[in-house]
Short mmCIF file of C-alpha atoms in Angstrom, two decimals:
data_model
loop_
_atom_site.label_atom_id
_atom_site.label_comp_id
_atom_site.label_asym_id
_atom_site.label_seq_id
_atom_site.Cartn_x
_atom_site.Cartn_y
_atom_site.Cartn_z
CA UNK A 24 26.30 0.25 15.17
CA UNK A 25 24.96 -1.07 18.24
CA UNK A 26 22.17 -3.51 18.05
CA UNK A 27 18.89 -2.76 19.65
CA UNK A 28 15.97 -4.83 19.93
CA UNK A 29 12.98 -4.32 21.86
CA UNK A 30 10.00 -6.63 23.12
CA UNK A 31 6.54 -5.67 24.40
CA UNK A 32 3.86 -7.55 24.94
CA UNK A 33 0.53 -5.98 25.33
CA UNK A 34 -2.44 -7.98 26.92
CA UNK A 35 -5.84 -6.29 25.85
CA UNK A 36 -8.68 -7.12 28.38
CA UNK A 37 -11.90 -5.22 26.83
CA UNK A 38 -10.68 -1.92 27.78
CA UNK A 39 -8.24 -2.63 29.64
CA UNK A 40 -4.73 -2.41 28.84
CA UNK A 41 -2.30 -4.27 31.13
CA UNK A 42 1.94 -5.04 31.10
CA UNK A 43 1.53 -8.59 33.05
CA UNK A 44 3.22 -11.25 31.09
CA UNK A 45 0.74 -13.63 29.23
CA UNK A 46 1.55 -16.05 31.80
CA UNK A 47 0.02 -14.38 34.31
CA UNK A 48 -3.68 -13.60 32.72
CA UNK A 49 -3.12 -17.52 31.29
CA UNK A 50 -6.74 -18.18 33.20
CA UNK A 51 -8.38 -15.24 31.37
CA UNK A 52 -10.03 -14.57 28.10
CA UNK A 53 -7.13 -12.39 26.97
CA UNK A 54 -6.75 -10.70 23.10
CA UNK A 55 -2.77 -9.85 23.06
CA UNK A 56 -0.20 -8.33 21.18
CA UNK A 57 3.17 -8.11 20.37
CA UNK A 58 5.80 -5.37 19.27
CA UNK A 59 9.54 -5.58 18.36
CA UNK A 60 11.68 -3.34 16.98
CA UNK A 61 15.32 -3.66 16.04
CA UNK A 62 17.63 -1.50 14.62
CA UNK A 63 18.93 -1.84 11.19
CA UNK A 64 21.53 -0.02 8.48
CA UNK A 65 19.84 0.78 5.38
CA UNK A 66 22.77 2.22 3.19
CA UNK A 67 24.12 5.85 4.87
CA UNK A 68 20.64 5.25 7.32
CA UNK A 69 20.55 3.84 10.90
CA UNK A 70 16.65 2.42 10.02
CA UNK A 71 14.59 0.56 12.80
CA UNK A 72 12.04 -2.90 11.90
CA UNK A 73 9.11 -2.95 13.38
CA UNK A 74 7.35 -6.12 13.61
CA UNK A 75 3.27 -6.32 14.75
CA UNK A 76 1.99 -9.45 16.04
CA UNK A 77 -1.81 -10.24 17.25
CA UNK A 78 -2.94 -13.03 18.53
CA UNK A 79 -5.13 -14.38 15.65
CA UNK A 80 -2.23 -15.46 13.96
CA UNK A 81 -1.43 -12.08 11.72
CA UNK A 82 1.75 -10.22 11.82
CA UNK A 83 3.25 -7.28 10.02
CA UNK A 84 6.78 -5.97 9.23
CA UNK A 85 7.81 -2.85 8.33
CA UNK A 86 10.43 0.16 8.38
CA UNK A 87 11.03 3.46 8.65
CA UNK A 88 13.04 3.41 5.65
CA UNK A 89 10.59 4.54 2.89
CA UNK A 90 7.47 4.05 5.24
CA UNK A 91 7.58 0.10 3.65
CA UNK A 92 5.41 -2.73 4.79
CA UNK A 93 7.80 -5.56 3.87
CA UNK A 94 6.09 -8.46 5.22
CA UNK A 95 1.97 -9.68 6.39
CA UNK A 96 1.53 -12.95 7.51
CA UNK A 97 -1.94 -14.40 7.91
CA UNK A 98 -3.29 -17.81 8.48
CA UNK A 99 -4.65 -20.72 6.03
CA UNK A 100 -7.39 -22.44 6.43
CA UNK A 101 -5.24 -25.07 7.96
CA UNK A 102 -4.05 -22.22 10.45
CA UNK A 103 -0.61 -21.82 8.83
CA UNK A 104 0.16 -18.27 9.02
CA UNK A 105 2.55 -17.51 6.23
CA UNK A 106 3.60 -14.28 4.10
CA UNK A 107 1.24 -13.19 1.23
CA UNK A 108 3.41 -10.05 0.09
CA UNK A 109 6.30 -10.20 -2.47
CA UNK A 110 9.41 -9.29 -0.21
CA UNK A 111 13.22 -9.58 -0.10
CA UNK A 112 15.19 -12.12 1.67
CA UNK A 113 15.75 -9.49 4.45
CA UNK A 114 14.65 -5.56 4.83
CA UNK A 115 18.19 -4.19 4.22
CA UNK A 116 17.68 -5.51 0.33
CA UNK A 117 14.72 -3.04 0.25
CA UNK A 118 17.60 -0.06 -0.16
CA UNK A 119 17.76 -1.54 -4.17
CA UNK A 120 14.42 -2.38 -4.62
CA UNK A 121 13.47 -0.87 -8.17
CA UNK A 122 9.43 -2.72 -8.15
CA UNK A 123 8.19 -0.91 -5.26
CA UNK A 124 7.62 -3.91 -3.14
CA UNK A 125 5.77 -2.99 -0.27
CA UNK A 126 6.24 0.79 -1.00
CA UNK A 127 4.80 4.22 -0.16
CA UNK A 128 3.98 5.45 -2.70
CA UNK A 129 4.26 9.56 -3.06
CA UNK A 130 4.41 12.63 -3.15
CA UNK A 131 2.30 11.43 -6.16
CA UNK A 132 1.47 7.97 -6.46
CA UNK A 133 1.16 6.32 -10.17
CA UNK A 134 2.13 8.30 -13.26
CA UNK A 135 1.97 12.23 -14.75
CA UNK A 136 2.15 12.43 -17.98
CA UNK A 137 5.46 14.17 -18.99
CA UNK A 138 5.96 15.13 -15.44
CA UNK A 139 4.35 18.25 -16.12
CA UNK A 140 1.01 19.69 -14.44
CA UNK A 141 0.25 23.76 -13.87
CA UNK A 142 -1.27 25.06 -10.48
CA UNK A 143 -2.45 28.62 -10.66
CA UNK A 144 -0.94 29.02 -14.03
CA UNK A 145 2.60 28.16 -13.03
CA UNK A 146 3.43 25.35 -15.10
CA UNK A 147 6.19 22.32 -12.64
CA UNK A 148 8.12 19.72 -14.32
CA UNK A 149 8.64 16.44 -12.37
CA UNK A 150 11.59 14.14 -12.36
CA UNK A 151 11.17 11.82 -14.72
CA UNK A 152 11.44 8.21 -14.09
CA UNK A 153 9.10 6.05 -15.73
CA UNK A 154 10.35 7.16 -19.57
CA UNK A 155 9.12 10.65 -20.47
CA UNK A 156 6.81 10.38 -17.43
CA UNK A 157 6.74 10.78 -13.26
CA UNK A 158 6.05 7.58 -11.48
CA UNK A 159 5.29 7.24 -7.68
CA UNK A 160 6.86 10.16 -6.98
CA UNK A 161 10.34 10.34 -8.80
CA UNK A 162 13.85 9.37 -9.11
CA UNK A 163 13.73 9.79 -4.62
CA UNK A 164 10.24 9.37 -3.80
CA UNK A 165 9.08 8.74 -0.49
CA UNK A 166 10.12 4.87 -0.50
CA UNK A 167 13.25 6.04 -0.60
CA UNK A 168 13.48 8.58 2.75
CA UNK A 169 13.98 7.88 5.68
CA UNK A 170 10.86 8.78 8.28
CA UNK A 171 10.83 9.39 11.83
CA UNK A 172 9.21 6.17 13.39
CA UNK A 173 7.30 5.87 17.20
CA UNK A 174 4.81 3.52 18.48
CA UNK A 175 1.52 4.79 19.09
CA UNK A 176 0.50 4.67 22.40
CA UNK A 177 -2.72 4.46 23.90
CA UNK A 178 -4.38 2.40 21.26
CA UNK A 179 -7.10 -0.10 22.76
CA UNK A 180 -7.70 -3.39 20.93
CA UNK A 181 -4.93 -2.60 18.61
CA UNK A 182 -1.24 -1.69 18.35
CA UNK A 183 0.81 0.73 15.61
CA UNK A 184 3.41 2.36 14.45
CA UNK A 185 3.31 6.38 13.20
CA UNK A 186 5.96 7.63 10.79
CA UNK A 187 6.51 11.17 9.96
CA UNK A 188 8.34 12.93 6.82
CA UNK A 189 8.74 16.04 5.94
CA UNK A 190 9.62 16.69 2.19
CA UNK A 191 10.91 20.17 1.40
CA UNK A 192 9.93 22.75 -1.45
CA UNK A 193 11.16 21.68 -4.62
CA UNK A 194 11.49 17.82 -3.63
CA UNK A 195 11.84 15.95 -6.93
CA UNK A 196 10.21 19.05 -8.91
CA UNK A 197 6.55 19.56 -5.91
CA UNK A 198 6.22 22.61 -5.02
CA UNK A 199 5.85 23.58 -0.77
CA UNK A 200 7.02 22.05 1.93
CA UNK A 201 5.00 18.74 2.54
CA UNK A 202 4.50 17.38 5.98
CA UNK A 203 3.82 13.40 6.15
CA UNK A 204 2.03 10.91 8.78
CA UNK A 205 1.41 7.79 8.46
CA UNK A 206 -0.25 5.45 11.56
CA UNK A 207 -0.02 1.29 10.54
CA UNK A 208 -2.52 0.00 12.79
CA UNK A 209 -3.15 -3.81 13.47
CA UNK A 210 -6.29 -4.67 15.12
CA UNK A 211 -7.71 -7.58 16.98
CA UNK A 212 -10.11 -8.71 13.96
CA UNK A 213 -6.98 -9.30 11.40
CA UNK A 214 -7.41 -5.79 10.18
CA UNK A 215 -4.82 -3.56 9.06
CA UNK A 216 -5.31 0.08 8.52
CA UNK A 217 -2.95 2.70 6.81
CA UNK A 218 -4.27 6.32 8.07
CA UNK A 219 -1.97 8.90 5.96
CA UNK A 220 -2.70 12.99 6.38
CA UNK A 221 -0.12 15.47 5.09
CA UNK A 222 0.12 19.58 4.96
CA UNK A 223 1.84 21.93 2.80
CA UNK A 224 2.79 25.62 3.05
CA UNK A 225 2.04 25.90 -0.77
CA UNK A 226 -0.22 24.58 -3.00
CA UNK A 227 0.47 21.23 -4.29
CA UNK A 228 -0.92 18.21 -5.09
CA UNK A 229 -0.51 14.69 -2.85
CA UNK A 230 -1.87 11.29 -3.73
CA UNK A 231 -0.17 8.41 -1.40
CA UNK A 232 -0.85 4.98 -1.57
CA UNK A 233 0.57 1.62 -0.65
CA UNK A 234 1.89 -0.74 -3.09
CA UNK A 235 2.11 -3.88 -2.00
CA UNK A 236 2.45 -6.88 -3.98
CA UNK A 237 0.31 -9.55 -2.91
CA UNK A 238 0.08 -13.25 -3.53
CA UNK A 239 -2.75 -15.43 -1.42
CA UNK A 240 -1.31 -18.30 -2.46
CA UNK A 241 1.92 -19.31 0.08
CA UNK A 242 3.98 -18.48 -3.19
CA UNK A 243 3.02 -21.77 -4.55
CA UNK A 244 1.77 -19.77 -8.01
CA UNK A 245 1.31 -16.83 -9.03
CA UNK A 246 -2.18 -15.22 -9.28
CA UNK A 247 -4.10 -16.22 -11.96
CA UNK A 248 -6.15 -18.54 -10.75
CA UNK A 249 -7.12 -15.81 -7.88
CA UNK A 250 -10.39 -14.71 -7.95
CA UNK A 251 -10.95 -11.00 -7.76
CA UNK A 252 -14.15 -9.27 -7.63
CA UNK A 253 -13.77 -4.89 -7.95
CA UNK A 254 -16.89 -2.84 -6.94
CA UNK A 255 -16.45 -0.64 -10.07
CA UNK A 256 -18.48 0.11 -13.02
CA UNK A 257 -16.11 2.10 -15.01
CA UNK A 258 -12.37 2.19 -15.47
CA UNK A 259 -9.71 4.97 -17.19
CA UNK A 260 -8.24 3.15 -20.05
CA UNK A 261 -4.82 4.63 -20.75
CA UNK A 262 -2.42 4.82 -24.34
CA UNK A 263 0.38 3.44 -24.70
CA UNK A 264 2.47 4.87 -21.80
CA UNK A 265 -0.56 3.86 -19.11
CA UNK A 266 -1.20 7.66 -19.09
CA UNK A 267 -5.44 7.77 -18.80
CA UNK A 268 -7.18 9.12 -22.20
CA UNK A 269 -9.61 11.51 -19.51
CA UNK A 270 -12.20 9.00 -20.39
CA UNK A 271 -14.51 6.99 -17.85
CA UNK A 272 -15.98 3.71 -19.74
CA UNK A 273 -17.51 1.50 -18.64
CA UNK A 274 -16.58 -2.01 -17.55
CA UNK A 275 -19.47 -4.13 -19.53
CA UNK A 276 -18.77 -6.20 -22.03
CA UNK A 277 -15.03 -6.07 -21.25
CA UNK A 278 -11.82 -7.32 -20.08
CA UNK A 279 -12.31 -4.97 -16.96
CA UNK A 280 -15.39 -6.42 -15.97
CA UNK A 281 -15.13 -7.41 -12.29
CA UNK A 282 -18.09 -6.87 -10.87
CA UNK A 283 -18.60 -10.90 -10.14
CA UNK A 284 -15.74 -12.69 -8.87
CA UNK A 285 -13.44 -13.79 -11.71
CA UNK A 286 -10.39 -15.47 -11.88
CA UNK A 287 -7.87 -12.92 -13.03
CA UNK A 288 -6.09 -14.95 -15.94
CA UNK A 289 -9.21 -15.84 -17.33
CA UNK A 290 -9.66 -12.53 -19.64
CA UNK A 291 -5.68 -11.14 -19.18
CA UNK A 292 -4.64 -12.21 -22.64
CA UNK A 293 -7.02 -9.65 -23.82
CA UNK A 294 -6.32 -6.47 -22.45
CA UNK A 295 -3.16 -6.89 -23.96
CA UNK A 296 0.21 -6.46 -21.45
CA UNK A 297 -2.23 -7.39 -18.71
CA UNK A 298 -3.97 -5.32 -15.66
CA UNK A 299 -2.51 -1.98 -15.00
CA UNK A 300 -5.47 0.14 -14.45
CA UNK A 301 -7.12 2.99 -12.67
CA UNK A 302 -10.82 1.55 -11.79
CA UNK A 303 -13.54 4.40 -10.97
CA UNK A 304 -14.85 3.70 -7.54
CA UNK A 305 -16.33 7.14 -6.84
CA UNK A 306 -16.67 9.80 -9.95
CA UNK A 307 -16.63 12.50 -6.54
CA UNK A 308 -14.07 12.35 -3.69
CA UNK A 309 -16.42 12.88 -0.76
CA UNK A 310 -14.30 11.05 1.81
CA UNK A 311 -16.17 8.55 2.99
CA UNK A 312 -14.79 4.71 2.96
CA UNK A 313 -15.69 2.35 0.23
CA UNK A 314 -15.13 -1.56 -0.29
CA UNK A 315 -13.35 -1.59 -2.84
CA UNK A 316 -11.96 -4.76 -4.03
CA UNK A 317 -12.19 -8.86 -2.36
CA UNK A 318 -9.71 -11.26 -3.36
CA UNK A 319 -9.92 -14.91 -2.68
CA UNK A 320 -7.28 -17.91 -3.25
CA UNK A 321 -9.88 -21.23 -3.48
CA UNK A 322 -6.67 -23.34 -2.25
CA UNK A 323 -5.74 -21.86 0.94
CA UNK A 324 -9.34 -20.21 1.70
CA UNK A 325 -7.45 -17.11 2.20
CA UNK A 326 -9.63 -13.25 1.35
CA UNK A 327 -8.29 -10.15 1.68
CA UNK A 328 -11.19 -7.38 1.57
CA UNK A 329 -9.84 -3.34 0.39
CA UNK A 330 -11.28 -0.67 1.37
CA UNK A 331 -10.29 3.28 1.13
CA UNK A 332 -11.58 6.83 1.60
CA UNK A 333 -9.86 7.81 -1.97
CA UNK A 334 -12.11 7.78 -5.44
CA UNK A 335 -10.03 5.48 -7.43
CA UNK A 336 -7.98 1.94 -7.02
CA UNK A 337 -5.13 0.82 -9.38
CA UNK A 338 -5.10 -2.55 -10.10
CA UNK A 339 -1.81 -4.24 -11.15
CA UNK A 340 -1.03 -7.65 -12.17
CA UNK A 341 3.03 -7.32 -11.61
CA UNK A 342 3.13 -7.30 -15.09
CA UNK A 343 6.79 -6.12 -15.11
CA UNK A 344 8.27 -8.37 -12.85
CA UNK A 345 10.72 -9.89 -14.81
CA UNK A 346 12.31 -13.00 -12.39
CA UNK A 347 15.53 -11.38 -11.42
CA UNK A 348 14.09 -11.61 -7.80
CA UNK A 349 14.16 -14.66 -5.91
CA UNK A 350 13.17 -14.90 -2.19
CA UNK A 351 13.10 -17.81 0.05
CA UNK A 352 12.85 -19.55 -3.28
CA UNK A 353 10.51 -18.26 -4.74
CA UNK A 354 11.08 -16.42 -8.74
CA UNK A 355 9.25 -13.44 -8.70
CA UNK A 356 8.41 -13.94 -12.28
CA UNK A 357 5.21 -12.26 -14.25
CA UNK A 358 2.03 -12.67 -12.84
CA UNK A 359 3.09 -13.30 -9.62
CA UNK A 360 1.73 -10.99 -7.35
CA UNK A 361 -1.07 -8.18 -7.42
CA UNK A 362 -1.52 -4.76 -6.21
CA UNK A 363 -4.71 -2.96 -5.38
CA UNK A 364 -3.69 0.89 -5.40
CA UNK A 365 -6.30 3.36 -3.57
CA UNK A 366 -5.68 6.31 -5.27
CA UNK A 367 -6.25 9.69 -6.89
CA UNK A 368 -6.36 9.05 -10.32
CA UNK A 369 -3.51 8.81 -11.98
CA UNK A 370 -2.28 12.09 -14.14
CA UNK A 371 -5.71 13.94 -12.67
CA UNK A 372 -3.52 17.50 -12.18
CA UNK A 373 -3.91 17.95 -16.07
CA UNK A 374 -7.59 16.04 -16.35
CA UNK A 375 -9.64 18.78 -14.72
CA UNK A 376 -12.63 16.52 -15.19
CA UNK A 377 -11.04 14.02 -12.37
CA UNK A 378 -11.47 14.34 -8.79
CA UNK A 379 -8.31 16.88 -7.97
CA UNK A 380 -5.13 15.93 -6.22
CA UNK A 381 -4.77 19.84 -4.72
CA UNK A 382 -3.88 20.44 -1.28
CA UNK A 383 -3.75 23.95 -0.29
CA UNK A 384 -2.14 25.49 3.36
CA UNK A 385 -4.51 24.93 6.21
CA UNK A 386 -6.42 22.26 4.89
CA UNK A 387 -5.43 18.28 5.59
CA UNK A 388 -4.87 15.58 3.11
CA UNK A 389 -6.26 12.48 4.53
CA UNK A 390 -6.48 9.11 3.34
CA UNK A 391 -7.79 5.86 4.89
CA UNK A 392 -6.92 2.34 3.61
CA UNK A 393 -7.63 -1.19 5.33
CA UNK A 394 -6.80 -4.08 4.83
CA UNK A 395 -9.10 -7.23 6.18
CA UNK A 396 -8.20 -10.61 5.93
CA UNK A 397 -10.54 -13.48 6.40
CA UNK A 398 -10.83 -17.10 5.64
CA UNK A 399 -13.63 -18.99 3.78
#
């Protein structure tokens, strides 16, 4: 295959967007921004990298293959920009990724019980992947297709990349034929946002997420000794196959008790296997976007602020990694990176109490996540 690999540079003046070379605006005030893209073979797939560079010292990689952020890089207080997500030594080894590193997560993100729900009395079964039950989508979900993948153009004080899949009727058990964009948008201010929407000819149901494993740390440690404060007061607790009882409890007096900033391995050992949880940031789903979680490493400065337009956030303590992956390194081992998961709660098509997961034709599923990174 022949290789292709593209560079623009984009110098932002206010509102004005101009192709001179850096160089040439070196007298000005200038905010700018990079954009490569290469091409890449992922398997049977000719795949493209895209790689998202501001000025502020943040970049982002990612592919078309399975709509997956594989890298973000953000500065230190020293002003080292290095890589806080759990990766592979290069994006082709993404093709055999079994953790979801850096994944998109759908058609339904997190687990249903059984792989079973009913819409209008019909009753669908799921691939199962997860034991008896569906996780993130099935045996082929959407980390595992490959998108169509443009830049965006016409941005101001920001660059981005839009992917679009379409995922046909009976797709790993869904029913209708599901229609997929999603826009990864870096901004000026170190902010990077994840704008999904998706359509259907039939009803269904559609909960995407990303599922990035972070680690604020420069993979010196893992993360117990980050501090993580969640803007929740209740949380689903779940049996023995992390399927959610129905009930909302609340966090007091527990384990799940973020509400102050707490160091996440100081109360671990007593939920047991460790943080896999749905945490209730909105009993309604009304849209509208929510902080919903900080994180902050005390010994590079680094925070990372989540927020998203969805009613519930997963959090996950890589529990399951297992040290079989090594990067740059680095064991992934237990406990060493974290996932915040905006969400639909997880197994909510057969808890009718939960904020439903339904998408009929001619409406639009949309879903806003950012993620801000900051230093203190």
């Amino acid at each position: 295959m022949k290789n292709l690999f593209t560079l623009l540079t984009v110098i932002v003046l206010g509102n004005l967007i101009s192709c001179q070379s850096p160089k040439e605006n070196a007298t000005m005030e200038v905010m700018s921004f990079d954009i490569q893209v290469k091409n890449i073979k992922m398997g049977e797939h000719d795949a493209f990298v895209y790689h998202l560079k501001n000025s502020n010292g943040m970049e982002v990689e990612l592919t078309n293959y399975g709509a997956i952020l594989s890298k973000i890089l953000v500065p230190d207080r020293e002003g080292n920009s290095q890589n806080i997500m759990l990766t592979y030594e290069k994006v082709e080894d993404f093709i055999n990724d079994t953790y979801f590193f850096g994944a998109t997560a759908g058609r339904y993100a997190n687990r249903i019980a059984k792989g079973k729900f009913e819409l209008d009395g019909e009753e669908f079964q799921l691939a199962t992947n997860n034991g008896e039950n569906h996780l993130h989508g099935g045996l082929k979900g959407f980390n595992r297709q490959l998108w169509d993948g443009e830049v965006i153009d016409g941005l101001e004080n920001e660059i981005g990349i839009r992917m679009r899949y379409v995922s046909e009727d009976g797709e790993e058990g869904y029913p209708g034929t599901l229609t997929t964009t999603i826009e990864f948008i870096l901004g000026k201010d170190n902010r990077l946002k994840i704008n999904m929407e998706a359509e259907t000819d039939k009803v269904t149901i559609v909960n995407l997420t990303h599922h990035g494993y972070f680690n604020l740390s420069n993979m010196e440690e893992n993360i117990l000794n980050h501090e993580v404060q969640l803007f929740v007061a209740y949380f689903t607790p779940v049996d023995q196959g992390l399927i959610p009882t129905g009930e909302l409890k609340s966090v007091e007096g527990t384990p799940f008790d973020f509400r102050e900033p707490r160091k996440v391995g100081e109360r671990i050992e007593d939920t047991g296997a460790g943080y896999d949880h749905n945490f209730v940031v909105s009993e309604v789903h009304d849209g509208e976007l929510r902080k919903m979680a900080e994180v902050y490493h005390e010994g590079t400065g680094r925070l990372m602020r989540v927020f998203s337009t969805k009613p519930g956030v997963q959090f996950y303590t890589g529990n399951f990694l297992d040290g079989k992956q090594t990067t740059q390194g680095v064991t992934y081992s237990k406990n060493y990176g974290f996932c915040l998961e905006p969400q639909f709660f997880p197994n909510s098509p057969n808890e009718p109490s939960f904020p439903s997961a339904r998408l009929e034709p001619g409406d639009t599923y949309r879903h806003e996540i950012v993620y801000e990174f900051d230093l203190k």
